[in-house]
Amino acid sequence: MNRLVIVANRVPNPRERGATAGGLAVALKDALARREAMWFGWSGQIAEQTATDPTEFKAGRITYATLDLGREDYRRFYQGFANGSLWPTLHYRLGLSQFSREDHAGYGRVNAAFATALAPLLRPDDSIWAHDFHLFPFGAELRRLGCKQRIGFFLHVPFPPGGLFCALPRAEELLADLAAYDVIGVQTEDDAANLRGALIAAGQAEAAARVHAFPIGIEAEPFTILAEKALTKRETERFRTSLVDRALIIGVDRLDYTKGLPQRFCGYGQLLARFKGHRSKVTYLQVAPVSRGDVAQYRALRRELDEWVGRINGAYAEPDWAPLRYMTRAVARPVLAGFMRMARVGLVTPLRDGMNLVAKEYIAAQNPDDPGVLVLSRFAGAVAQLPGALLVNPLDPDEIAEALDQALTMNRGERRSRFEDCAVSVRRDGAKAWCRDFLGVLEGANDA
Ligand code: ADQ
């Protein structure tokens, strides 16, 4: 079998396992176990200048090849254009998007540097798979260097309607760059329709035909086993004891403004204000590890959330009950799986999300005989696969409160039937299927 080359902004460190292993590494595990592979991308380290020669090392059949980013490139490429311009635009948040020509130039420079460093390491029959919004121009840069290999691209975040995307300066250049890829994967049919429309409007009709939806999933069975096993762990037992039989609502997200956390906290506040019977009978745990803490908007969000926690606990807490428990430290995956299993409600209300794997993990963690209820934003890509969830508009705190009340008072028969409606696709459309489907189209593409 030929070699698979994965290109992503961040390369996982094979020495780190469990909670610190990146989501992408988990999703690709199966594909990487079955063939020789290379991971290529940023090392996560910042140096004076962006490196030109990658540092390589091997672990089993996987070669890791990484570059340090120069300080200025990190600021322009990563903080600037990728996180400051593209991330908000792709999540429909034009008002938060900031553009500067210097950032845009840095983005192009790093993509070109990645391609220049990778090209000499490539073999003629490699399949190359680039991931996410950091790498729109990467395939085009490889083509400029004469690379003829199959190159695929997968966008993990949403793609908005073309009119919105094209408000971003230089958007047409990004679309033209995408045309260099043999397969352009997105999460949902809506994203695919938006991207096709944008490509056609930009005169890239041929590339539009190469856009396909590949909804990403999780391997459900190992997560279910993790959740079952977690129930016997000391951390889980201590947590259960601390709840004193109160119903648990759980939220698990990176601390990011796309995840709708202030609106969610407000919705929980509305539950306690309007549905008084739940007071002192419910506990909401929100785990939200800090991400991109060096970007101003993320620091502002953190302050806003601190205020919400103070407001809700200040208004409703009793000497023996804190309605909202909030932590910005990461929780290890096996422990989190146990907390999810214990929770009567999984609360997942992003304002926009490419997919949202937490929603699928919550379903996988449930006890099928006595499952909890998923309250899910209608703007998460996962909606299409989770027909049993209670859908909410994440911008309407009253709707969140009403859904929480419905979930907390739902009888077991309805909970089971809603759970089964969600579990079908969570079990069937896992990470393995996602890899297989994408690579099937990519590797079939040039064989025709
Ligand atoms: P993310 O925005 O990071 O990913 P998501 O899919 O929800 O969002 O989470 C990815 C993984 O991180 C999950 O496995 C989850 O358990 C873990 N995680 C999240 N919060 C955590 C926490 N508090 N503690 C421990 N682990 C946590 C991007 C896109 C998504 C898309 C994924 C995959 O934004 O829409 O689903 O890529 O394509």
CSV table of C-alpha atoms and ligand atoms in Angstrom, one decimal:
chain,number,residue,atom,x,y,z
A,1,MET,CA,0.0,0.0,0.0
A,2,ASN,CA,1.3,3.5,-0.8
A,3,ARG,CA,2.2,5.9,1.9
A,4,LEU,CA,-0.3,8.4,3.5
A,5,VAL,CA,1.0,11.9,4.2
A,6,ILE,CA,-1.1,13.8,6.7
A,7,VAL,CA,-0.5,17.6,6.8
A,8,ALA,CA,-2.0,19.6,9.6
A,9,ASN,CA,-1.1,22.8,11.4
A,10,ARG,CA,-0.3,20.9,14.6
A,11,VAL,CA,1.4,17.5,14.6
A,12,PRO,CA,0.5,15.3,17.6
A,13,ASN,CA,3.3,14.4,19.9
A,14,PRO,CA,3.3,10.5,19.9
A,15,ARG,CA,4.7,10.6,23.5
A,16,GLU,CA,1.5,12.3,24.7
A,17,ARG,CA,-1.5,10.1,25.1
A,18,GLY,CA,-5.1,10.3,26.4
A,19,ALA,CA,-6.4,13.7,27.2
A,20,THR,CA,-3.6,15.6,25.4
A,21,ALA,CA,-3.8,13.6,22.2
A,22,GLY,CA,-5.4,15.8,19.5
A,23,GLY,CA,-8.8,15.0,18.2
A,24,LEU,CA,-7.5,14.6,14.6
A,25,ALA,CA,-4.9,12.0,15.8
A,26,VAL,CA,-7.7,10.0,17.4
A,27,ALA,CA,-9.8,10.2,14.2
A,28,LEU,CA,-6.9,9.1,11.9
A,29,LYS,CA,-5.7,6.3,14.2
A,30,ASP,CA,-7.2,3.5,12.1
A,31,ALA,CA,-6.0,4.9,8.8
A,32,LEU,CA,-2.5,5.3,10.2
A,33,ALA,CA,-2.4,1.9,11.8
A,34,ARG,CA,-2.9,0.1,8.5
A,35,ARG,CA,-0.2,1.7,6.3
A,36,GLU,CA,3.1,3.5,6.3
A,37,ALA,CA,2.4,7.2,7.1
A,38,MET,CA,4.0,10.6,7.6
A,39,TRP,CA,2.6,13.5,9.8
A,40,PHE,CA,3.9,16.8,8.6
A,41,GLY,CA,3.3,20.3,10.1
A,42,TRP,CA,4.1,22.8,12.8
A,43,SER,CA,6.0,21.4,15.8
A,44,GLY,CA,4.1,23.7,18.2
A,45,GLN,CA,7.4,25.5,19.0
A,46,ILE,CA,8.2,29.1,18.2
A,47,ALA,CA,11.7,30.1,17.0
A,48,GLU,CA,13.3,33.3,15.8
A,49,GLN,CA,12.8,32.3,12.1
A,50,THR,CA,10.6,29.6,10.5
A,51,ALA,CA,12.7,26.5,10.0
A,52,THR,CA,13.4,25.4,6.4
A,53,ASP,CA,14.5,21.8,7.2
A,54,PRO,CA,12.0,19.7,9.1
A,55,THR,CA,12.9,17.7,12.2
A,56,GLU,CA,12.2,14.1,11.5
A,57,PHE,CA,11.7,11.1,13.8
A,58,LYS,CA,10.0,7.8,13.5
A,59,ALA,CA,7.6,6.0,15.8
A,60,GLY,CA,6.6,2.6,14.5
A,61,ARG,CA,5.5,3.0,10.9
A,62,ILE,CA,4.8,6.7,11.3
A,63,THR,CA,7.4,9.4,10.4
A,64,TYR,CA,6.9,12.7,12.1
A,65,ALA,CA,8.3,15.7,10.3
A,66,THR,CA,7.8,19.1,11.9
A,67,LEU,CA,8.9,22.7,11.5
A,68,ASP,CA,9.3,25.4,14.2
A,69,LEU,CA,7.5,28.6,13.3
A,70,GLY,CA,9.2,32.0,13.4
A,71,ARG,CA,7.8,34.5,15.9
A,72,GLU,CA,6.5,36.9,13.2
A,73,ASP,CA,5.1,34.0,11.1
A,74,TYR,CA,3.3,32.6,14.2
A,75,ARG,CA,1.8,36.1,14.8
A,76,ARG,CA,0.7,36.7,11.2
A,77,PHE,CA,-0.2,33.2,10.0
A,78,TYR,CA,-1.6,31.6,13.2
A,79,GLN,CA,-2.9,34.3,15.4
A,80,GLY,CA,-3.6,36.7,12.6
A,81,PHE,CA,-5.0,35.3,9.4
A,82,ALA,CA,-6.0,31.8,10.5
A,83,ASN,CA,-7.5,32.6,13.9
A,84,GLY,CA,-8.3,36.3,13.5
A,85,SER,CA,-9.7,36.4,10.0
A,86,LEU,CA,-10.6,32.9,8.8
A,87,TRP,CA,-11.9,31.3,12.0
A,88,PRO,CA,-14.6,33.9,12.7
A,89,THR,CA,-15.5,34.3,9.0
A,90,LEU,CA,-16.0,30.5,8.5
A,91,HIS,CA,-18.1,30.5,11.7
A,92,TYR,CA,-20.4,33.2,10.3
A,93,ARG,CA,-19.0,35.9,12.6
A,94,LEU,CA,-17.9,38.6,10.2
A,95,GLY,CA,-18.1,41.2,12.9
A,96,LEU,CA,-15.3,39.5,14.8
A,97,SER,CA,-13.1,39.0,11.7
A,98,GLN,CA,-10.1,41.3,11.4
A,99,PHE,CA,-8.1,41.5,8.2
A,100,SER,CA,-4.6,42.9,7.6
A,101,ARG,CA,-2.5,42.5,4.5
A,102,GLU,CA,0.5,41.6,6.6
A,103,ASP,CA,-1.4,38.7,8.3
A,104,HIS,CA,-2.6,37.5,4.9
A,105,ALA,CA,1.0,37.6,3.5
A,106,GLY,CA,2.2,35.7,6.6
A,107,TYR,CA,-0.5,33.0,5.9
A,108,GLY,CA,0.7,32.6,2.3
A,109,ARG,CA,4.4,32.6,3.4
A,110,VAL,CA,3.9,29.8,6.0
A,111,ASN,CA,1.9,27.7,3.5
A,112,ALA,CA,4.7,28.2,0.9
A,113,ALA,CA,7.3,27.3,3.5
A,114,PHE,CA,5.4,24.1,4.5
A,115,ALA,CA,5.2,23.1,0.8
A,116,THR,CA,8.8,23.8,0.2
A,117,ALA,CA,9.9,21.8,3.2
A,118,LEU,CA,7.6,18.8,2.4
A,119,ALA,CA,8.2,18.5,-1.3
A,120,PRO,CA,11.7,16.9,-1.1
A,121,LEU,CA,10.3,14.3,1.3
A,122,LEU,CA,7.6,13.1,-1.0
A,123,ARG,CA,7.5,9.9,-3.0
A,124,PRO,CA,5.8,9.8,-6.4
A,125,ASP,CA,2.9,7.5,-5.2
A,126,ASP,CA,2.2,9.2,-1.8
A,127,SER,CA,-1.4,10.2,-1.1
A,128,ILE,CA,-1.4,13.6,0.7
A,129,TRP,CA,-4.2,14.7,3.0
A,130,ALA,CA,-4.2,18.3,4.2
A,131,HIS,CA,-6.4,19.4,7.1
A,132,ASP,CA,-8.3,22.5,7.9
A,133,PHE,CA,-8.5,26.2,7.4
A,134,HIS,CA,-4.8,26.8,8.0
A,135,LEU,CA,-4.0,25.1,4.7
A,136,PHE,CA,-6.3,26.5,2.0
A,137,PRO,CA,-3.3,27.4,-0.3
A,138,PHE,CA,-1.1,24.5,0.7
A,139,GLY,CA,-2.1,22.2,-2.2
A,140,ALA,CA,-1.6,25.0,-4.7
A,141,GLU,CA,1.9,25.7,-3.3
A,142,LEU,CA,2.8,22.0,-3.8
A,143,ARG,CA,1.5,22.1,-7.4
A,144,ARG,CA,3.7,25.2,-8.0
A,145,LEU,CA,6.6,23.1,-7.0
A,146,GLY,CA,5.7,20.5,-9.6
A,147,CYS,CA,4.1,17.9,-7.2
A,148,LYS,CA,1.8,15.6,-9.2
A,149,GLN,CA,0.6,13.4,-6.3
A,150,ARG,CA,-3.0,13.0,-5.2
A,151,ILE,CA,-3.8,15.8,-2.7
A,152,GLY,CA,-6.9,16.0,-0.7
A,153,PHE,CA,-8.2,18.7,1.7
A,154,PHE,CA,-10.7,18.4,4.6
A,155,LEU,CA,-12.2,21.4,6.2
A,156,HIS,CA,-13.2,20.6,9.8
A,157,VAL,CA,-15.1,23.9,10.4
A,158,PRO,CA,-18.2,25.2,8.6
A,159,PHE,CA,-18.2,26.8,5.2
A,160,PRO,CA,-20.6,29.8,5.2
A,161,PRO,CA,-22.7,31.0,2.2
A,162,GLY,CA,-20.5,32.4,-0.6
A,163,GLY,CA,-21.7,36.0,-0.1
A,164,LEU,CA,-20.6,35.9,3.5
A,165,PHE,CA,-17.2,34.2,2.8
A,166,CYS,CA,-16.4,36.6,0.0
A,167,ALA,CA,-16.7,39.6,2.4
A,168,LEU,CA,-13.3,38.4,3.6
A,169,PRO,CA,-10.6,40.3,1.6
A,170,ARG,CA,-8.7,38.0,-0.8
A,171,ALA,CA,-11.5,35.3,-0.5
A,172,GLU,CA,-11.4,34.6,-4.2
A,173,GLU,CA,-7.7,33.8,-4.0
A,174,LEU,CA,-8.4,31.2,-1.3
A,175,LEU,CA,-11.1,29.7,-3.5
A,176,ALA,CA,-8.8,29.6,-6.5
A,177,ASP,CA,-6.2,27.9,-4.3
A,178,LEU,CA,-8.6,25.2,-3.2
A,179,ALA,CA,-9.0,24.2,-6.9
A,180,ALA,CA,-5.5,22.6,-6.7
A,181,TYR,CA,-6.9,19.8,-4.5
A,182,ASP,CA,-8.2,16.6,-6.0
A,183,VAL,CA,-10.8,16.2,-3.3
A,184,ILE,CA,-12.3,19.0,-1.2
A,185,GLY,CA,-14.1,17.5,1.9
A,186,VAL,CA,-16.4,19.4,4.2
A,187,GLN,CA,-18.5,18.2,7.2
A,188,THR,CA,-22.1,18.6,5.9
A,189,GLU,CA,-24.2,18.8,2.8
A,190,ASP,CA,-25.0,22.5,3.7
A,191,ASP,CA,-21.3,23.3,3.8
A,192,ALA,CA,-20.8,21.5,0.5
A,193,ALA,CA,-23.6,23.5,-1.1
A,194,ASN,CA,-22.2,26.7,0.2
A,195,LEU,CA,-18.7,25.9,-1.0
A,196,ARG,CA,-19.8,24.8,-4.4
A,197,GLY,CA,-21.8,28.0,-4.8
A,198,ALA,CA,-18.8,30.1,-3.8
A,199,LEU,CA,-16.5,28.2,-6.2
A,200,ILE,CA,-18.9,28.5,-9.1
A,201,ALA,CA,-19.3,32.2,-8.5
A,202,ALA,CA,-15.5,32.5,-8.5
A,203,GLY,CA,-15.3,30.8,-11.9
A,204,GLN,CA,-14.1,27.4,-10.4
A,205,ALA,CA,-16.9,25.2,-11.5
A,206,GLU,CA,-14.6,22.3,-12.1
A,207,ALA,CA,-13.4,22.4,-8.6
A,208,ALA,CA,-17.0,22.6,-7.3
A,209,ALA,CA,-17.6,19.1,-8.7
A,210,ARG,CA,-14.8,17.9,-6.4
A,211,VAL,CA,-16.5,19.0,-3.2
A,212,HIS,CA,-18.1,16.3,-1.1
A,213,ALA,CA,-19.5,16.0,2.4
A,214,PHE,CA,-17.8,13.5,4.8
A,215,PRO,CA,-19.3,13.9,8.3
A,216,ILE,CA,-16.7,13.1,10.9
A,217,GLY,CA,-17.5,10.7,13.7
A,218,ILE,CA,-16.0,9.0,16.7
A,219,GLU,CA,-15.4,5.3,17.4
A,220,ALA,CA,-18.4,4.8,19.6
A,221,GLU,CA,-17.6,1.4,21.2
A,222,PRO,CA,-14.3,2.2,22.8
A,223,PHE,CA,-15.8,5.4,24.2
A,224,THR,CA,-18.8,3.5,25.6
A,225,ILE,CA,-16.3,1.1,27.3
A,226,LEU,CA,-14.3,4.0,28.6
A,227,ALA,CA,-17.5,5.5,30.1
A,228,GLU,CA,-18.6,2.2,31.7
A,229,LYS,CA,-15.1,1.6,33.2
A,230,ALA,CA,-14.9,5.2,34.5
A,231,LEU,CA,-17.8,4.6,36.8
A,232,THR,CA,-15.6,2.5,39.1
A,233,LYS,CA,-12.8,5.2,39.2
A,234,ARG,CA,-12.2,7.1,42.4
A,235,GLU,CA,-12.6,10.6,40.7
A,236,THR,CA,-16.0,9.6,39.3
A,237,GLU,CA,-17.1,8.2,42.6
A,238,ARG,CA,-16.0,11.4,44.4
A,239,PHE,CA,-17.9,13.5,41.9
A,240,ARG,CA,-21.0,11.4,42.2
A,241,THR,CA,-21.0,11.6,46.0
A,242,SER,CA,-20.6,15.4,45.7
A,243,LEU,CA,-23.8,15.6,43.6
A,244,VAL,CA,-25.9,14.2,46.4
A,245,ASP,CA,-28.5,12.7,44.0
A,246,ARG,CA,-29.0,15.9,42.0
A,247,ALA,CA,-29.5,15.6,38.3
A,248,LEU,CA,-26.3,16.5,36.4
A,249,ILE,CA,-26.2,18.7,33.3
A,250,ILE,CA,-22.8,18.6,31.5
A,251,GLY,CA,-21.1,20.9,29.0
A,252,VAL,CA,-17.7,20.1,27.5
A,253,ASP,CA,-16.1,22.6,25.1
A,254,ARG,CA,-12.9,24.4,24.3
A,255,LEU,CA,-13.2,27.9,25.6
A,256,ASP,CA,-14.2,29.4,22.3
A,257,TYR,CA,-16.6,32.2,21.3
A,258,THR,CA,-18.2,29.8,18.7
A,259,LYS,CA,-19.4,27.5,21.4
A,260,GLY,CA,-22.1,29.8,22.7
A,261,LEU,CA,-21.1,29.6,26.3
A,262,PRO,CA,-22.4,33.0,27.6
A,263,GLN,CA,-25.8,32.3,26.0
A,264,ARG,CA,-25.7,28.8,27.5
A,265,PHE,CA,-25.0,30.1,31.0
A,266,CYS,CA,-27.8,32.7,30.5
A,267,GLY,CA,-30.1,29.8,29.4
A,268,TYR,CA,-29.3,27.9,32.6
A,269,GLY,CA,-30.0,31.0,34.6
A,270,GLN,CA,-33.4,31.2,32.9
A,271,LEU,CA,-34.1,27.6,33.9
A,272,LEU,CA,-33.5,28.4,37.5
A,273,ALA,CA,-35.5,31.7,37.3
A,274,ARG,CA,-38.5,30.3,35.4
A,275,PHE,CA,-38.7,26.7,36.4
A,276,LYS,CA,-38.2,27.0,40.1
A,277,GLY,CA,-38.8,23.3,40.8
A,278,HIS,CA,-35.3,22.6,39.6
A,279,ARG,CA,-33.6,24.8,42.1
A,280,SER,CA,-31.3,22.8,44.4
A,281,LYS,CA,-32.2,19.6,42.4
A,282,VAL,CA,-29.8,20.1,39.5
A,283,THR,CA,-26.1,20.8,39.1
A,284,TYR,CA,-24.5,22.0,35.8
A,285,LEU,CA,-20.9,21.2,35.3
A,286,GLN,CA,-19.2,23.1,32.5
A,287,VAL,CA,-15.6,22.0,31.5
A,288,ALA,CA,-14.0,24.5,29.2
A,289,PRO,CA,-10.2,24.4,29.0
A,290,VAL,CA,-8.7,27.7,27.8
A,291,SER,CA,-7.7,27.7,24.2
A,292,ARG,CA,-5.9,30.4,22.2
A,293,GLY,CA,-5.4,32.3,25.4
A,294,ASP,CA,-3.1,34.7,23.6
A,295,VAL,CA,-5.9,36.1,21.4
A,296,ALA,CA,-7.7,39.1,22.9
A,297,GLN,CA,-11.2,38.0,22.1
A,298,TYR,CA,-10.6,34.7,24.0
A,299,ARG,CA,-9.4,36.6,27.0
A,300,ALA,CA,-12.5,38.8,26.9
A,301,LEU,CA,-14.7,35.7,26.7
A,302,ARG,CA,-13.1,34.3,29.7
A,303,ARG,CA,-13.9,37.4,31.8
A,304,GLU,CA,-17.5,37.3,30.5
A,305,LEU,CA,-17.9,33.7,31.6
A,306,ASP,CA,-16.4,34.4,35.0
A,307,GLU,CA,-19.0,37.1,35.5
A,308,TRP,CA,-21.8,34.8,34.5
A,309,VAL,CA,-20.7,32.1,36.9
A,310,GLY,CA,-20.6,34.7,39.7
A,311,ARG,CA,-24.0,36.0,38.8
A,312,ILE,CA,-25.7,32.6,38.7
A,313,ASN,CA,-24.1,31.2,41.7
A,314,GLY,CA,-24.6,34.5,43.6
A,315,ALA,CA,-28.3,34.6,42.8
A,316,TYR,CA,-29.2,30.9,43.4
A,317,ALA,CA,-26.6,29.1,45.5
A,318,GLU,CA,-27.5,27.7,48.9
A,319,PRO,CA,-25.0,26.9,51.6
A,320,ASP,CA,-25.0,23.2,50.4
A,321,TRP,CA,-25.6,23.8,46.7
A,322,ALA,CA,-23.7,25.5,43.9
A,323,PRO,CA,-25.9,25.5,40.8
A,324,LEU,CA,-23.0,25.9,38.3
A,325,ARG,CA,-19.6,24.3,38.6
A,326,TYR,CA,-17.2,25.7,36.0
A,327,MET,CA,-13.6,24.7,35.3
A,328,THR,CA,-11.1,25.9,32.8
A,329,ARG,CA,-8.7,23.1,33.3
A,330,ALA,CA,-8.8,20.1,30.9
A,331,VAL,CA,-10.2,16.9,32.3
A,332,ALA,CA,-8.7,13.6,31.2
A,333,ARG,CA,-10.7,11.8,28.6
A,334,PRO,CA,-11.5,8.6,30.6
A,335,VAL,CA,-12.8,10.7,33.5
A,336,LEU,CA,-14.8,13.0,31.2
A,337,ALA,CA,-16.4,9.9,29.7
A,338,GLY,CA,-17.6,8.8,33.1
A,339,PHE,CA,-19.0,12.3,33.9
A,340,MET,CA,-20.9,12.2,30.6
A,341,ARG,CA,-22.4,8.8,31.4
A,342,MET,CA,-23.6,10.2,34.8
A,343,ALA,CA,-25.2,13.3,33.2
A,344,ARG,CA,-28.9,13.4,32.8
A,345,VAL,CA,-28.5,16.1,30.1
A,346,GLY,CA,-25.6,16.8,27.6
A,347,LEU,CA,-25.8,20.5,26.8
A,348,VAL,CA,-24.1,21.3,23.5
A,349,THR,CA,-25.1,24.7,22.1
A,350,PRO,CA,-22.5,26.1,19.7
A,351,LEU,CA,-23.5,29.2,17.7
A,352,ARG,CA,-21.9,27.3,14.8
A,353,ASP,CA,-19.8,24.1,14.7
A,354,GLY,CA,-18.4,22.1,11.8
A,355,MET,CA,-19.5,18.9,13.4
A,356,ASN,CA,-19.1,18.8,17.3
A,357,LEU,CA,-17.8,15.5,18.5
A,358,VAL,CA,-18.7,16.1,22.1
A,359,ALA,CA,-22.4,15.6,21.1
A,360,LYS,CA,-21.5,12.2,19.6
A,361,GLU,CA,-19.3,11.3,22.6
A,362,TYR,CA,-22.2,12.2,25.0
A,363,ILE,CA,-24.5,9.7,23.1
A,364,ALA,CA,-21.8,7.0,23.1
A,365,ALA,CA,-21.3,7.4,26.8
A,366,GLN,CA,-24.9,6.7,27.8
A,367,ASN,CA,-26.4,3.6,29.4
A,368,PRO,CA,-28.9,2.5,26.8
A,369,ASP,CA,-31.3,1.3,29.5
A,370,ASP,CA,-31.4,4.6,31.3
A,371,PRO,CA,-29.9,7.2,29.0
A,372,GLY,CA,-29.7,11.0,29.3
A,373,VAL,CA,-31.0,13.5,26.9
A,374,LEU,CA,-28.9,15.5,24.4
A,375,VAL,CA,-29.8,19.2,24.1
A,376,LEU,CA,-28.2,20.3,20.8
A,377,SER,CA,-27.8,23.5,18.8
A,378,ARG,CA,-29.5,23.5,15.5
A,379,PHE,CA,-26.3,25.1,14.1
A,380,ALA,CA,-24.0,22.2,14.9
A,381,GLY,CA,-23.0,20.0,11.9
A,382,ALA,CA,-23.8,16.9,14.0
A,383,VAL,CA,-27.6,17.7,13.8
A,384,ALA,CA,-28.1,15.6,10.7
A,385,GLN,CA,-26.9,12.4,12.5
A,386,LEU,CA,-28.6,13.0,15.8
A,387,PRO,CA,-32.4,13.1,15.1
A,388,GLY,CA,-33.3,12.2,18.7
A,389,ALA,CA,-31.7,15.3,20.2
A,390,LEU,CA,-33.8,18.2,21.6
A,391,LEU,CA,-32.8,21.0,19.2
A,392,VAL,CA,-32.5,24.6,20.3
A,393,ASN,CA,-31.5,27.9,18.8
A,394,PRO,CA,-28.4,28.7,20.9
A,395,LEU,CA,-29.1,32.4,20.7
A,396,ASP,CA,-32.4,32.1,22.6
A,397,PRO,CA,-31.7,31.5,26.3
A,398,ASP,CA,-35.4,30.9,27.0
A,399,GLU,CA,-35.5,28.1,24.4
A,400,ILE,CA,-32.4,26.6,26.1
A,401,ALA,CA,-34.2,26.8,29.5
A,402,GLU,CA,-37.4,25.2,28.1
A,403,ALA,CA,-35.4,22.4,26.5
A,404,LEU,CA,-33.5,21.8,29.7
A,405,ASP,CA,-36.8,21.6,31.6
A,406,GLN,CA,-38.1,19.1,29.0
A,407,ALA,CA,-35.0,17.0,29.2
A,408,LEU,CA,-34.9,17.0,33.0
A,409,THR,CA,-38.6,15.9,33.3
A,410,MET,CA,-38.6,13.4,30.3
A,411,ASN,CA,-39.8,9.9,31.1
A,412,ARG,CA,-37.5,6.9,30.5
A,413,GLY,CA,-39.5,5.6,27.5
A,414,GLU,CA,-39.0,8.8,25.6
A,415,ARG,CA,-35.4,9.1,26.7
A,416,ARG,CA,-34.7,5.6,25.4
A,417,SER,CA,-36.4,6.1,22.1
A,418,ARG,CA,-34.6,9.5,21.5
A,419,PHE,CA,-31.3,7.9,22.5
A,420,GLU,CA,-31.8,5.0,20.0
A,421,ASP,CA,-32.5,7.5,17.2
A,422,CYS,CA,-29.1,9.1,17.9
A,423,ALA,CA,-27.1,6.0,18.6
A,424,VAL,CA,-27.8,4.4,15.2
A,425,SER,CA,-25.6,6.9,13.3
A,426,VAL,CA,-23.1,7.4,16.1
A,427,ARG,CA,-22.3,3.7,16.1
A,428,ARG,CA,-22.3,3.3,12.3
A,429,ASP,CA,-20.6,6.4,11.0
A,430,GLY,CA,-17.5,6.5,13.1
A,431,ALA,CA,-14.0,7.8,12.5
A,432,LYS,CA,-12.9,4.7,10.6
A,433,ALA,CA,-15.7,5.1,8.1
A,434,TRP,CA,-14.9,8.8,7.8
A,435,CYS,CA,-11.2,8.0,6.9
A,436,ARG,CA,-12.2,5.2,4.6
A,437,ASP,CA,-14.8,7.3,2.7
A,438,PHE,CA,-12.4,10.3,2.2
A,439,LEU,CA,-9.4,8.2,1.2
A,440,GLY,CA,-11.7,6.1,-1.1
A,441,VAL,CA,-12.7,9.1,-3.1
A,442,LEU,CA,-9.1,10.6,-3.0
A,443,GLU,CA,-7.4,7.4,-4.1
A,444,GLY,CA,-10.1,6.5,-6.6
A,445,ALA,CA,-9.8,10.0,-8.1
A,446,ASN,CA,-6.6,9.7,-10.0
A,447,ASP,CA,-7.0,6.0,-10.8
A,448,ALA,CA,-9.9,6.6,-13.1
B,1,ADQ,P1,-13.3,21.4,18.1
B,1,ADQ,O1,-13.8,22.8,17.9
B,1,ADQ,O2,-12.1,21.3,19.0
B,1,ADQ,O3,-12.9,20.7,16.7
B,1,ADQ,P2,-15.1,19.2,19.0
B,1,ADQ,O4,-15.5,18.4,17.8
B,1,ADQ,O5,-16.4,19.4,19.9
B,1,ADQ,O6,-14.6,20.7,18.7
B,1,ADQ,O7,-14.1,18.5,20.0
B,1,ADQ,C1,-13.0,17.8,19.6
B,1,ADQ,C2,-12.5,16.9,20.7
B,1,ADQ,O8,-11.9,17.6,21.8
B,1,ADQ,C3,-13.5,16.0,21.3
B,1,ADQ,O9,-13.0,14.7,21.2
B,1,ADQ,C4,-13.7,16.4,22.7
B,1,ADQ,O10,-14.0,15.4,23.6
B,1,ADQ,C5,-12.4,17.1,23.0
B,1,ADQ,N1,-12.7,18.1,24.0
B,1,ADQ,C6,-13.4,19.2,23.8
B,1,ADQ,N2,-13.5,19.9,24.9
B,1,ADQ,C7,-12.8,19.2,25.9
B,1,ADQ,C8,-12.6,19.4,27.3
B,1,ADQ,N3,-13.2,20.4,27.9
B,1,ADQ,N4,-11.9,18.5,27.9
B,1,ADQ,C9,-11.4,17.4,27.3
B,1,ADQ,N5,-11.6,17.2,26.0
B,1,ADQ,C10,-12.3,18.1,25.3
B,1,ADQ,C11,-13.0,21.0,15.3
B,1,ADQ,C12,-14.3,21.6,14.8
B,1,ADQ,C13,-15.5,20.7,15.1
B,1,ADQ,C14,-15.2,19.3,14.6
B,1,ADQ,C15,-13.8,18.8,14.9
B,1,ADQ,C16,-13.5,17.5,14.2
B,1,ADQ,O11,-14.5,22.9,15.3
B,1,ADQ,O12,-16.7,21.2,14.6
B,1,ADQ,O13,-16.2,18.4,15.1
B,1,ADQ,O14,-12.8,19.7,14.6
B,1,ADQ,O15,-13.6,17.6,12.8
